[in-house]
């Protein structure tokens, strides 16, 4: 399963980006248990859930945008929203990780941030 979480767009590089990312992760924490239950025995999901963090335009969040505010994957993993999502995943015996997925080399090497939930118990 793949989903974009674009209900709250990220602000421009003015300091609120990590708070907006945390809010996106909090919204995912409110639905991840239902998503796991829905796809637990489905061959459609491939055994994992894939969500994309999004920018202010609803497009996948790119590493170049994070460079502009000096934020990293480690900063995302340290925010409250990630902790809340991690607790929900643990309650379902699932793993959680932020993945930096190759996006483009032009005009510079760029990745996008994906949230991957997998490994839940049957």
Tab-separated table of N, CA, C and O in Angstrom:
chain	number	residue	atom	x	y	z
A	1	UNK	N	0.838	-1.180	0.000
A	1	UNK	CA	0.000	0.000	0.000
A	1	UNK	C	0.874	1.231	0.000
A	1	UNK	O	1.880	1.298	0.676
A	2	UNK	N	0.510	2.230	-0.757
A	2	UNK	CA	1.226	3.486	-0.830
A	2	UNK	C	0.247	4.619	-0.577
A	2	UNK	O	-0.861	4.595	-1.065
A	3	UNK	N	0.680	5.611	0.194
A	3	UNK	CA	-0.186	6.755	0.467
A	3	UNK	C	0.659	8.003	0.593
A	3	UNK	O	1.789	7.962	1.039
A	4	UNK	N	0.080	9.136	0.189
A	4	UNK	CA	0.693	10.432	0.432
A	4	UNK	C	-0.051	11.059	1.591
A	4	UNK	O	-1.265	11.052	1.634
A	5	UNK	N	0.693	11.616	2.535
A	5	UNK	CA	0.074	12.294	3.666
A	5	UNK	C	0.217	13.788	3.440
A	5	UNK	O	1.158	14.396	3.901
A	6	UNK	N	-0.717	14.382	2.694
A	6	UNK	CA	-0.561	15.771	2.301
A	6	UNK	C	-1.638	16.679	2.894
A	6	UNK	O	-1.973	17.692	2.311
A	7	UNK	N	-2.178	16.328	4.046
A	7	UNK	CA	-3.219	17.160	4.643
A	7	UNK	C	-2.678	18.474	5.176
A	7	UNK	O	-3.370	19.475	5.158
A	8	UNK	N	-1.462	18.495	5.691
A	8	UNK	CA	-0.863	19.726	6.169
A	8	UNK	C	0.419	19.959	5.399
A	8	UNK	O	1.409	19.282	5.628
A	9	UNK	N	0.409	20.895	4.458
A	9	UNK	CA	1.610	21.138	3.679
A	9	UNK	C	2.739	21.661	4.551
A	9	UNK	O	2.500	22.342	5.555
A	10	UNK	N	3.945	21.354	4.166
A	10	UNK	CA	5.098	21.866	4.878
A	10	UNK	C	5.275	23.348	4.569
A	10	UNK	O	5.014	23.794	3.460
A	11	UNK	N	5.721	24.110	5.551
A	11	UNK	CA	5.968	25.528	5.312
A	11	UNK	C	7.234	25.720	4.480
A	11	UNK	O	8.005	24.799	4.291
A	12	UNK	N	7.431	26.939	4.012
A	12	UNK	CA	8.696	27.255	3.362
A	12	UNK	C	9.794	27.104	4.403
A	12	UNK	O	9.528	26.924	5.593
A	13	UNK	N	11.026	27.223	3.961
A	13	UNK	CA	12.167	27.023	4.851
A	13	UNK	C	12.278	28.160	5.860
A	13	UNK	O	13.220	28.925	5.862
A	14	UNK	N	11.293	28.272	6.742
A	14	UNK	CA	11.289	29.351	7.728
A	14	UNK	C	11.328	28.828	9.155
A	14	UNK	O	11.020	29.541	10.084
A	15	UNK	N	11.679	27.564	9.325
A	15	UNK	CA	11.835	27.035	10.666
A	15	UNK	C	10.755	26.091	11.120
A	15	UNK	O	10.923	25.405	12.103
A	16	UNK	N	9.621	26.014	10.465
A	16	UNK	CA	8.541	25.155	10.910
A	16	UNK	C	8.485	23.799	10.230
A	16	UNK	O	7.532	23.054	10.422
A	17	UNK	N	9.488	23.473	9.450
A	17	UNK	CA	9.438	22.244	8.670
A	17	UNK	C	9.380	20.995	9.544
A	17	UNK	O	8.561	20.114	9.304
A	18	UNK	N	10.228	20.895	10.554
A	18	UNK	CA	10.218	19.691	11.393
A	18	UNK	C	8.909	19.553	12.160
A	18	UNK	O	8.421	18.440	12.345
A	19	UNK	N	8.312	20.674	12.564
A	19	UNK	CA	7.020	20.616	13.241
A	19	UNK	C	5.944	20.089	12.290
A	19	UNK	O	5.082	19.302	12.679
A	20	UNK	N	5.997	20.507	11.033
A	20	UNK	CA	5.027	20.035	10.044
A	20	UNK	C	5.228	18.553	9.735
A	20	UNK	O	4.263	17.809	9.574
A	21	UNK	N	6.479	18.125	9.679
A	21	UNK	CA	6.767	16.701	9.467
A	21	UNK	C	6.244	15.903	10.650
A	21	UNK	O	5.623	14.848	10.481
A	22	UNK	N	6.477	16.395	11.855
A	22	UNK	CA	5.986	15.720	13.054
A	22	UNK	C	4.465	15.598	13.009
A	22	UNK	O	3.906	14.555	13.363
A	23	UNK	N	3.786	16.655	12.541
A	23	UNK	CA	2.328	16.611	12.426
A	23	UNK	C	1.893	15.555	11.410
A	23	UNK	O	0.914	14.831	11.638
A	24	UNK	N	2.611	15.434	10.297
A	24	UNK	CA	2.297	14.398	9.314
A	24	UNK	C	2.450	13.013	9.941
A	24	UNK	O	1.598	12.140	9.763
A	25	UNK	N	3.533	12.821	10.680
A	25	UNK	CA	3.768	11.523	11.321
A	25	UNK	C	2.717	11.247	12.396
A	25	UNK	O	2.291	10.093	12.563
A	26	UNK	N	2.277	12.271	13.109
A	26	UNK	CA	1.200	12.088	14.091
A	26	UNK	C	-0.080	11.624	13.416
A	26	UNK	O	-0.781	10.754	13.937
A	27	UNK	N	-0.408	12.212	12.263
A	27	UNK	CA	-1.604	11.761	11.539
A	27	UNK	C	-1.458	10.308	11.092
A	27	UNK	O	-2.422	9.549	11.144
A	28	UNK	N	-0.262	9.933	10.676
A	28	UNK	CA	-0.039	8.529	10.310
A	28	UNK	C	-0.214	7.622	11.523
A	28	UNK	O	-0.752	6.518	11.404
A	29	UNK	N	0.207	8.088	12.694
A	29	UNK	CA	0.079	7.264	13.906
A	29	UNK	C	-1.381	7.011	14.251
A	29	UNK	O	-1.718	5.992	14.848
A	30	UNK	N	-2.263	7.927	13.846
A	30	UNK	CA	-3.698	7.766	14.105
A	30	UNK	C	-4.342	6.728	13.182
A	30	UNK	O	-5.402	6.210	13.495
A	31	UNK	N	-3.704	6.422	12.068
A	31	UNK	CA	-4.320	5.488	11.125
A	31	UNK	C	-3.528	4.220	10.867
A	31	UNK	O	-4.032	3.298	10.245
A	32	UNK	N	-2.278	4.151	11.335
A	32	UNK	CA	-1.430	3.018	10.966
A	32	UNK	C	-1.985	1.688	11.468
A	32	UNK	O	-1.899	0.677	10.762
A	33	UNK	N	-2.578	1.647	12.653
A	33	UNK	CA	-3.132	0.382	13.165
A	33	UNK	C	-4.258	-0.116	12.256
A	33	UNK	O	-4.331	-1.312	11.951
A	34	UNK	N	-5.115	0.804	11.810
A	34	UNK	CA	-6.188	0.425	10.880
A	34	UNK	C	-5.612	-0.039	9.547
A	34	UNK	O	-6.100	-1.008	8.956
A	35	UNK	N	-4.589	0.655	9.060
A	35	UNK	CA	-3.970	0.263	7.792
A	35	UNK	C	-3.343	-1.129	7.903
A	35	UNK	O	-3.470	-1.941	6.987
A	36	UNK	N	-2.672	-1.403	9.008
A	36	UNK	CA	-2.078	-2.735	9.206
A	36	UNK	C	-3.173	-3.786	9.249
A	36	UNK	O	-3.077	-4.827	8.592
A	37	UNK	N	-4.230	-3.526	10.016
A	37	UNK	CA	-5.330	-4.490	10.109
A	37	UNK	C	-5.946	-4.757	8.744
A	37	UNK	O	-6.239	-5.900	8.394
A	38	UNK	N	-6.130	-3.705	7.988
A	38	UNK	CA	-6.733	-3.827	6.661
A	38	UNK	C	-5.869	-4.662	5.713
A	38	UNK	O	-6.387	-5.418	4.900
A	39	UNK	N	-4.560	-4.546	5.832
A	39	UNK	CA	-3.651	-5.199	4.886
A	39	UNK	C	-2.901	-6.393	5.465
A	39	UNK	O	-2.082	-7.001	4.776
A	40	UNK	N	-3.211	-6.755	6.701
A	40	UNK	CA	-2.493	-7.841	7.378
A	40	UNK	C	-2.512	-9.142	6.573
A	40	UNK	O	-1.505	-9.803	6.439
A	41	UNK	N	-3.647	-9.517	6.048
A	41	UNK	CA	-3.762	-10.781	5.313
A	41	UNK	C	-3.976	-10.574	3.825
A	41	UNK	O	-4.411	-11.482	3.130
A	42	UNK	N	-3.654	-9.388	3.344
A	42	UNK	CA	-3.868	-9.066	1.936
A	42	UNK	C	-2.604	-9.303	1.132
A	42	UNK	O	-1.506	-8.936	1.554
A	43	UNK	N	-2.759	-9.894	-0.019
A	43	UNK	CA	-1.605	-10.072	-0.901
A	43	UNK	C	-1.295	-8.765	-1.639
A	43	UNK	O	-0.235	-8.626	-2.235
A	44	UNK	N	-2.212	-7.791	-1.576
A	44	UNK	CA	-2.003	-6.506	-2.241
A	44	UNK	C	-0.862	-5.707	-1.632
A	44	UNK	O	-0.160	-4.991	-2.332
A	45	UNK	N	-0.684	-5.777	-0.320
A	45	UNK	CA	0.262	-4.900	0.368
A	45	UNK	C	1.698	-5.352	0.231
A	45	UNK	O	2.613	-4.562	0.459
A	46	UNK	N	1.933	-6.609	-0.103
A	46	UNK	CA	3.301	-7.102	-0.165
A	46	UNK	C	3.942	-7.206	1.197
A	46	UNK	O	5.147	-7.342	1.323
A	47	UNK	N	3.142	-7.107	2.255
A	47	UNK	CA	3.668	-7.233	3.610
A	47	UNK	C	4.249	-5.952	4.182
A	47	UNK	O	4.946	-5.988	5.190
A	48	UNK	N	3.995	-4.827	3.546
A	48	UNK	CA	4.484	-3.561	4.083
A	48	UNK	C	3.547	-2.427	3.681
A	48	UNK	O	2.753	-2.553	2.758
A	49	UNK	N	3.674	-1.326	4.413
A	49	UNK	CA	2.961	-0.090	4.098
A	49	UNK	C	4.000	0.958	3.743
A	49	UNK	O	5.051	1.038	4.385
A	50	UNK	N	3.709	1.757	2.752
A	50	UNK	CA	4.629	2.782	2.291
A	50	UNK	C	3.887	4.113	2.234
A	50	UNK	O	2.849	4.220	1.579
A	51	UNK	N	4.405	5.087	2.954
A	51	UNK	CA	3.844	6.429	2.958
A	51	UNK	C	4.949	7.395	2.524
A	51	UNK	O	6.128	7.143	2.780
A	52	UNK	N	4.568	8.496	1.901
A	52	UNK	CA	5.534	9.520	1.518
A	52	UNK	C	5.323	10.759	2.375
A	52	UNK	O	4.193	11.219	2.518
A	53	UNK	N	6.407	11.306	2.919
A	53	UNK	CA	6.324	12.624	3.530
A	53	UNK	C	6.216	13.614	2.384
A	53	UNK	O	6.854	13.443	1.339
A	54	UNK	N	5.403	14.645	2.563
A	54	UNK	CA	5.146	15.574	1.471
A	54	UNK	C	5.544	17.000	1.824
A	54	UNK	O	5.625	17.371	3.002
A	55	UNK	N	5.752	17.785	0.781
A	55	UNK	CA	6.104	19.193	0.962
A	55	UNK	C	4.850	20.063	0.924
A	55	UNK	O	3.726	19.552	0.894
A	56	UNK	N	5.034	21.353	0.878
A	56	UNK	CA	3.904	22.291	0.917
A	56	UNK	C	2.997	22.192	-0.300
A	56	UNK	O	1.863	22.658	-0.283
A	57	UNK	N	3.472	21.575	-1.382
A	57	UNK	CA	2.662	21.419	-2.592
A	57	UNK	C	2.051	20.030	-2.709
A	57	UNK	O	1.449	19.702	-3.729
A	58	UNK	N	2.235	19.201	-1.683
A	58	UNK	CA	1.710	17.841	-1.730
A	58	UNK	C	2.581	16.883	-2.511
A	58	UNK	O	2.207	15.737	-2.746
A	59	UNK	N	3.761	17.337	-2.887
A	59	UNK	CA	4.721	16.489	-3.602
A	59	UNK	C	5.639	15.814	-2.593
A	59	UNK	O	5.776	16.281	-1.458
A	60	UNK	N	6.291	14.718	-2.977
A	60	UNK	CA	7.216	14.065	-2.043
A	60	UNK	C	8.277	15.045	-1.527
A	60	UNK	O	8.820	15.847	-2.288
A	61	UNK	N	8.531	14.983	-0.230
A	61	UNK	CA	9.536	15.824	0.418
A	61	UNK	C	10.920	15.395	-0.053
A	61	UNK	O	11.270	14.217	0.030
A	62	UNK	N	11.709	16.346	-0.527
A	62	UNK	CA	13.028	16.052	-1.088
A	62	UNK	C	14.138	16.461	-0.124
A	62	UNK	O	14.004	17.413	0.635
A	63	UNK	N	15.251	15.735	-0.201
A	63	UNK	CA	16.410	16.031	0.639
A	63	UNK	C	16.909	17.451	0.410
A	63	UNK	O	17.404	18.090	1.352
A	64	UNK	N	16.785	17.967	-0.792
A	64	UNK	CA	17.241	19.334	-1.062
A	64	UNK	C	16.429	20.353	-0.263
A	64	UNK	O	16.956	21.387	0.131
A	65	UNK	N	15.160	20.062	0.012
A	65	UNK	CA	14.349	20.949	0.838
A	65	UNK	C	14.813	20.894	2.296
A	65	UNK	O	14.794	21.904	2.995
A	66	UNK	N	15.204	19.730	2.733
A	66	UNK	CA	15.679	19.575	4.113
A	66	UNK	C	17.036	20.245	4.296
A	66	UNK	O	17.327	20.776	5.358
A	67	UNK	N	17.874	20.224	3.249
A	67	UNK	CA	19.168	20.898	3.317
A	67	UNK	C	18.982	22.385	3.604
A	67	UNK	O	19.773	22.981	4.322
A	68	UNK	N	17.910	22.950	3.056
A	68	UNK	CA	17.640	24.375	3.230
A	68	UNK	C	17.374	24.784	4.667
A	68	UNK	O	17.510	25.952	5.008
A	69	UNK	N	16.985	23.840	5.507
A	69	UNK	CA	16.733	24.148	6.924
A	69	UNK	C	17.673	23.365	7.835
A	69	UNK	O	17.443	23.271	9.034
A	70	UNK	N	18.722	22.800	7.247
A	70	UNK	CA	19.736	22.047	7.995
A	70	UNK	C	19.105	20.950	8.842
A	70	UNK	O	19.427	20.779	10.015
A	71	UNK	N	18.185	20.199	8.253
A	71	UNK	CA	17.534	19.088	8.948
A	71	UNK	C	17.885	17.784	8.229
A	71	UNK	O	18.096	17.769	7.016
A	72	UNK	N	17.932	16.706	8.986
A	72	UNK	CA	18.333	15.410	8.448
A	72	UNK	C	17.299	14.341	8.795
A	72	UNK	O	16.366	14.583	9.570
A	73	UNK	N	17.519	13.163	8.260
A	73	UNK	CA	16.696	12.004	8.600
A	73	UNK	C	16.732	11.765	10.112
A	73	UNK	O	15.710	11.431	10.715
A	74	UNK	N	17.864	11.961	10.727
A	74	UNK	CA	18.001	11.779	12.180
A	74	UNK	C	17.097	12.765	12.921
A	74	UNK	O	16.480	12.423	13.924
A	75	UNK	N	16.995	13.991	12.413
A	75	UNK	CA	16.097	14.984	13.024
A	75	UNK	C	14.641	14.534	12.923
A	75	UNK	O	13.870	14.716	13.863
A	76	UNK	N	14.277	13.954	11.776
A	76	UNK	CA	12.910	13.444	11.608
A	76	UNK	C	12.645	12.343	12.628
A	76	UNK	O	11.611	12.309	13.279
A	77	UNK	N	13.605	11.424	12.774
A	77	UNK	CA	13.444	10.298	13.700
A	77	UNK	C	13.425	10.736	15.156
A	77	UNK	O	12.990	9.982	16.021
A	78	UNK	N	13.874	11.961	15.440
A	78	UNK	CA	13.895	12.468	16.813
A	78	UNK	C	12.638	13.262	17.165
A	78	UNK	O	12.449	13.628	18.324
A	79	UNK	N	11.752	13.511	16.198
A	79	UNK	CA	10.579	14.336	16.488
A	79	UNK	C	9.481	13.523	17.184
A	79	UNK	O	9.443	12.296	17.121
A	80	UNK	N	8.598	14.231	17.850
A	80	UNK	CA	7.525	13.597	18.625
A	80	UNK	C	6.609	12.753	17.753
A	80	UNK	O	6.166	11.679	18.158
A	81	UNK	N	6.313	13.211	16.557
A	81	UNK	CA	5.440	12.453	15.665
A	81	UNK	C	6.007	11.090	15.317
A	81	UNK	O	5.276	10.098	15.252
A	82	UNK	N	7.323	11.028	15.110
A	82	UNK	CA	7.962	9.742	14.824
A	82	UNK	C	7.832	8.823	16.037
A	82	UNK	O	7.524	7.643	15.887
A	83	UNK	N	8.055	9.356	17.233
A	83	UNK	CA	7.933	8.550	18.458
A	83	UNK	C	6.519	8.000	18.613
A	83	UNK	O	6.344	6.834	18.969
A	84	UNK	N	5.517	8.836	18.341
A	84	UNK	CA	4.126	8.377	18.437
A	84	UNK	C	3.836	7.284	17.417
A	84	UNK	O	3.186	6.280	17.740
A	85	UNK	N	4.306	7.470	16.196
A	85	UNK	CA	4.104	6.464	15.157
A	85	UNK	C	4.827	5.174	15.512
A	85	UNK	O	4.288	4.077	15.348
A	86	UNK	N	6.023	5.282	16.048
A	86	UNK	CA	6.790	4.102	16.455
A	86	UNK	C	6.045	3.303	17.521
A	86	UNK	O	5.980	2.074	17.445
A	87	UNK	N	5.443	3.982	18.484
A	87	UNK	CA	4.683	3.291	19.533
A	87	UNK	C	3.491	2.536	18.941
A	87	UNK	O	3.205	1.404	19.340
A	88	UNK	N	2.796	3.152	17.996
A	88	UNK	CA	1.664	2.483	17.355
A	88	UNK	C	2.138	1.261	16.563
A	88	UNK	O	1.484	0.215	16.583
A	89	UNK	N	3.258	1.389	15.885
A	89	UNK	CA	3.804	0.254	15.134
A	89	UNK	C	4.199	-0.879	16.077
A	89	UNK	O	3.889	-2.049	15.814
A	90	UNK	N	4.841	-0.531	17.182
A	90	UNK	CA	5.230	-1.558	18.164
A	90	UNK	C	4.006	-2.284	18.704
A	90	UNK	O	4.057	-3.489	18.940
A	91	UNK	N	2.904	-1.564	18.887
A	91	UNK	CA	1.686	-2.195	19.407
A	91	UNK	C	1.133	-3.229	18.433
A	91	UNK	O	0.355	-4.093	18.818
A	92	UNK	N	1.538	-3.153	17.183
A	92	UNK	CA	1.103	-4.094	16.149
A	92	UNK	C	2.229	-5.061	15.765
A	92	UNK	O	2.134	-5.752	14.756
A	93	UNK	N	3.294	-5.081	16.557
A	93	UNK	CA	4.487	-5.893	16.273
A	93	UNK	C	5.056	-5.578	14.897
A	93	UNK	O	5.494	-6.469	14.167
A	94	UNK	N	5.038	-4.311	14.537
A	94	UNK	CA	5.544	-3.868	13.239
A	94	UNK	C	6.796	-3.018	13.424
A	94	UNK	O	7.004	-2.413	14.475
A	95	UNK	N	7.596	-2.979	12.388
A	95	UNK	CA	8.797	-2.152	12.359
A	95	UNK	C	8.499	-0.853	11.627
A	95	UNK	O	7.614	-0.803	10.771
A	96	UNK	N	9.270	0.172	11.943
A	96	UNK	CA	9.108	1.482	11.327
A	96	UNK	C	10.480	2.005	10.945
A	96	UNK	O	11.439	1.870	11.707
A	97	UNK	N	10.561	2.595	9.754
A	97	UNK	CA	11.803	3.256	9.374
A	97	UNK	C	11.506	4.380	8.379
A	97	UNK	O	10.524	4.344	7.653
A	98	UNK	N	12.390	5.371	8.409
A	98	UNK	CA	12.378	6.436	7.412
A	98	UNK	C	13.423	6.039	6.379
A	98	UNK	O	14.558	5.727	6.715
A	99	UNK	N	13.009	6.055	5.119
A	99	UNK	CA	13.884	5.646	4.032
A	99	UNK	C	14.146	6.849	3.138
A	99	UNK	O	13.222	7.599	2.813
A	100	UNK	N	15.406	7.041	2.778
A	100	UNK	CA	15.760	8.072	1.804
A	100	UNK	C	15.911	7.373	0.458
A	100	UNK	O	16.880	6.676	0.219
A	101	UNK	N	14.928	7.556	-0.411
A	101	UNK	CA	14.846	6.849	-1.682
A	101	UNK	C	15.342	7.742	-2.821
A	101	UNK	O	14.942	8.904	-2.919
A	102	UNK	N	16.212	7.190	-3.681
A	102	UNK	CA	16.749	7.957	-4.804
A	102	UNK	C	15.618	8.574	-5.621
A	102	UNK	O	14.632	7.915	-5.950
A	103	UNK	N	15.775	9.838	-5.965
A	103	UNK	CA	14.768	10.559	-6.740
A	103	UNK	C	15.339	11.065	-8.066
A	103	UNK	O	14.765	10.837	-9.110
A	104	UNK	N	16.490	11.754	-8.000
A	104	UNK	CA	17.046	12.346	-9.214
A	104	UNK	C	18.508	12.726	-9.010
A	104	UNK	O	18.935	12.984	-7.884
A	105	UNK	N	19.241	12.801	-10.108
A	105	UNK	CA	20.613	13.324	-10.088
A	105	UNK	C	20.686	14.737	-10.658
A	105	UNK	O	21.741	15.351	-10.664
A	106	UNK	N	19.567	15.228	-11.179
A	106	UNK	CA	19.570	16.495	-11.887
A	106	UNK	C	18.666	17.501	-11.183
A	106	UNK	O	17.480	17.201	-10.971
A	107	UNK	N	19.105	18.625	-10.739
A	107	UNK	CA	20.419	19.201	-10.972
A	107	UNK	C	21.469	18.759	-9.955
A	107	UNK	O	22.646	19.047	-10.111
A	108	UNK	N	21.060	18.032	-8.913
A	108	UNK	CA	21.997	17.489	-7.928
A	108	UNK	C	21.392	16.210	-7.360
A	108	UNK	O	20.176	15.986	-7.477
A	109	UNK	N	22.222	15.354	-6.762
A	109	UNK	CA	21.656	14.125	-6.173
A	109	UNK	C	20.576	14.456	-5.150
A	109	UNK	O	20.771	15.292	-4.266
A	110	UNK	N	19.430	13.840	-5.317
A	110	UNK	CA	18.269	14.136	-4.485
A	110	UNK	C	17.568	12.836	-4.107
A	110	UNK	O	17.428	11.942	-4.932
A	111	UNK	N	17.117	12.768	-2.865
A	111	UNK	CA	16.311	11.646	-2.401
A	111	UNK	C	14.974	12.185	-1.901
A	111	UNK	O	14.827	13.386	-1.654
A	112	UNK	N	14.003	11.281	-1.766
A	112	UNK	CA	12.732	11.628	-1.143
A	112	UNK	C	12.591	10.785	0.117
A	112	UNK	O	13.207	9.722	0.241
A	113	UNK	N	11.775	11.256	1.047
A	113	UNK	CA	11.610	10.579	2.330
A	113	UNK	C	10.353	9.731	2.326
A	113	UNK	O	9.249	10.224	2.090
A	114	UNK	N	10.553	8.439	2.594
A	114	UNK	CA	9.435	7.502	2.663
A	114	UNK	C	9.364	6.937	4.075
A	114	UNK	O	10.377	6.755	4.738
A	115	UNK	N	8.161	6.658	4.523
A	115	UNK	CA	7.918	6.026	5.807
A	115	UNK	C	7.494	4.597	5.495
A	115	UNK	O	6.517	4.374	4.789
A	116	UNK	N	8.244	3.630	6.010
A	116	UNK	CA	7.977	2.219	5.722
A	116	UNK	C	7.626	1.495	7.027
A	116	UNK	O	8.363	1.590	8.011
A	117	UNK	N	6.494	0.813	6.980
A	117	UNK	CA	6.023	0.012	8.119
A	117	UNK	C	5.941	-1.426	7.597
A	117	UNK	O	5.312	-1.692	6.582
A	118	UNK	N	6.603	-2.356	8.313
A	118	UNK	CA	6.570	-3.746	7.876
A	118	UNK	C	6.834	-4.673	9.053
A	118	UNK	O	7.016	-4.239	10.182
A	119	UNK	N	6.804	-5.962	8.769
A	119	UNK	CA	7.168	-6.962	9.755
A	119	UNK	C	6.117	-7.278	10.795
A	119	UNK	O	6.404	-7.899	11.808
A	120	UNK	N	4.861	-6.859	10.554
A	120	UNK	CA	3.817	-7.125	11.552
A	120	UNK	C	3.506	-8.601	11.642
A	120	UNK	O	3.709	-9.356	10.696
A	121	UNK	N	3.008	-8.985	12.807
A	121	UNK	CA	2.648	-10.390	13.048
A	121	UNK	C	1.330	-10.710	12.375
A	121	UNK	O	0.423	-9.883	12.318
A	122	UNK	N	1.225	-11.915	11.872
A	122	UNK	CA	-0.002	-12.375	11.221
A	122	UNK	C	-1.063	-12.656	12.256
A	122	UNK	O	-0.845	-12.994	13.349
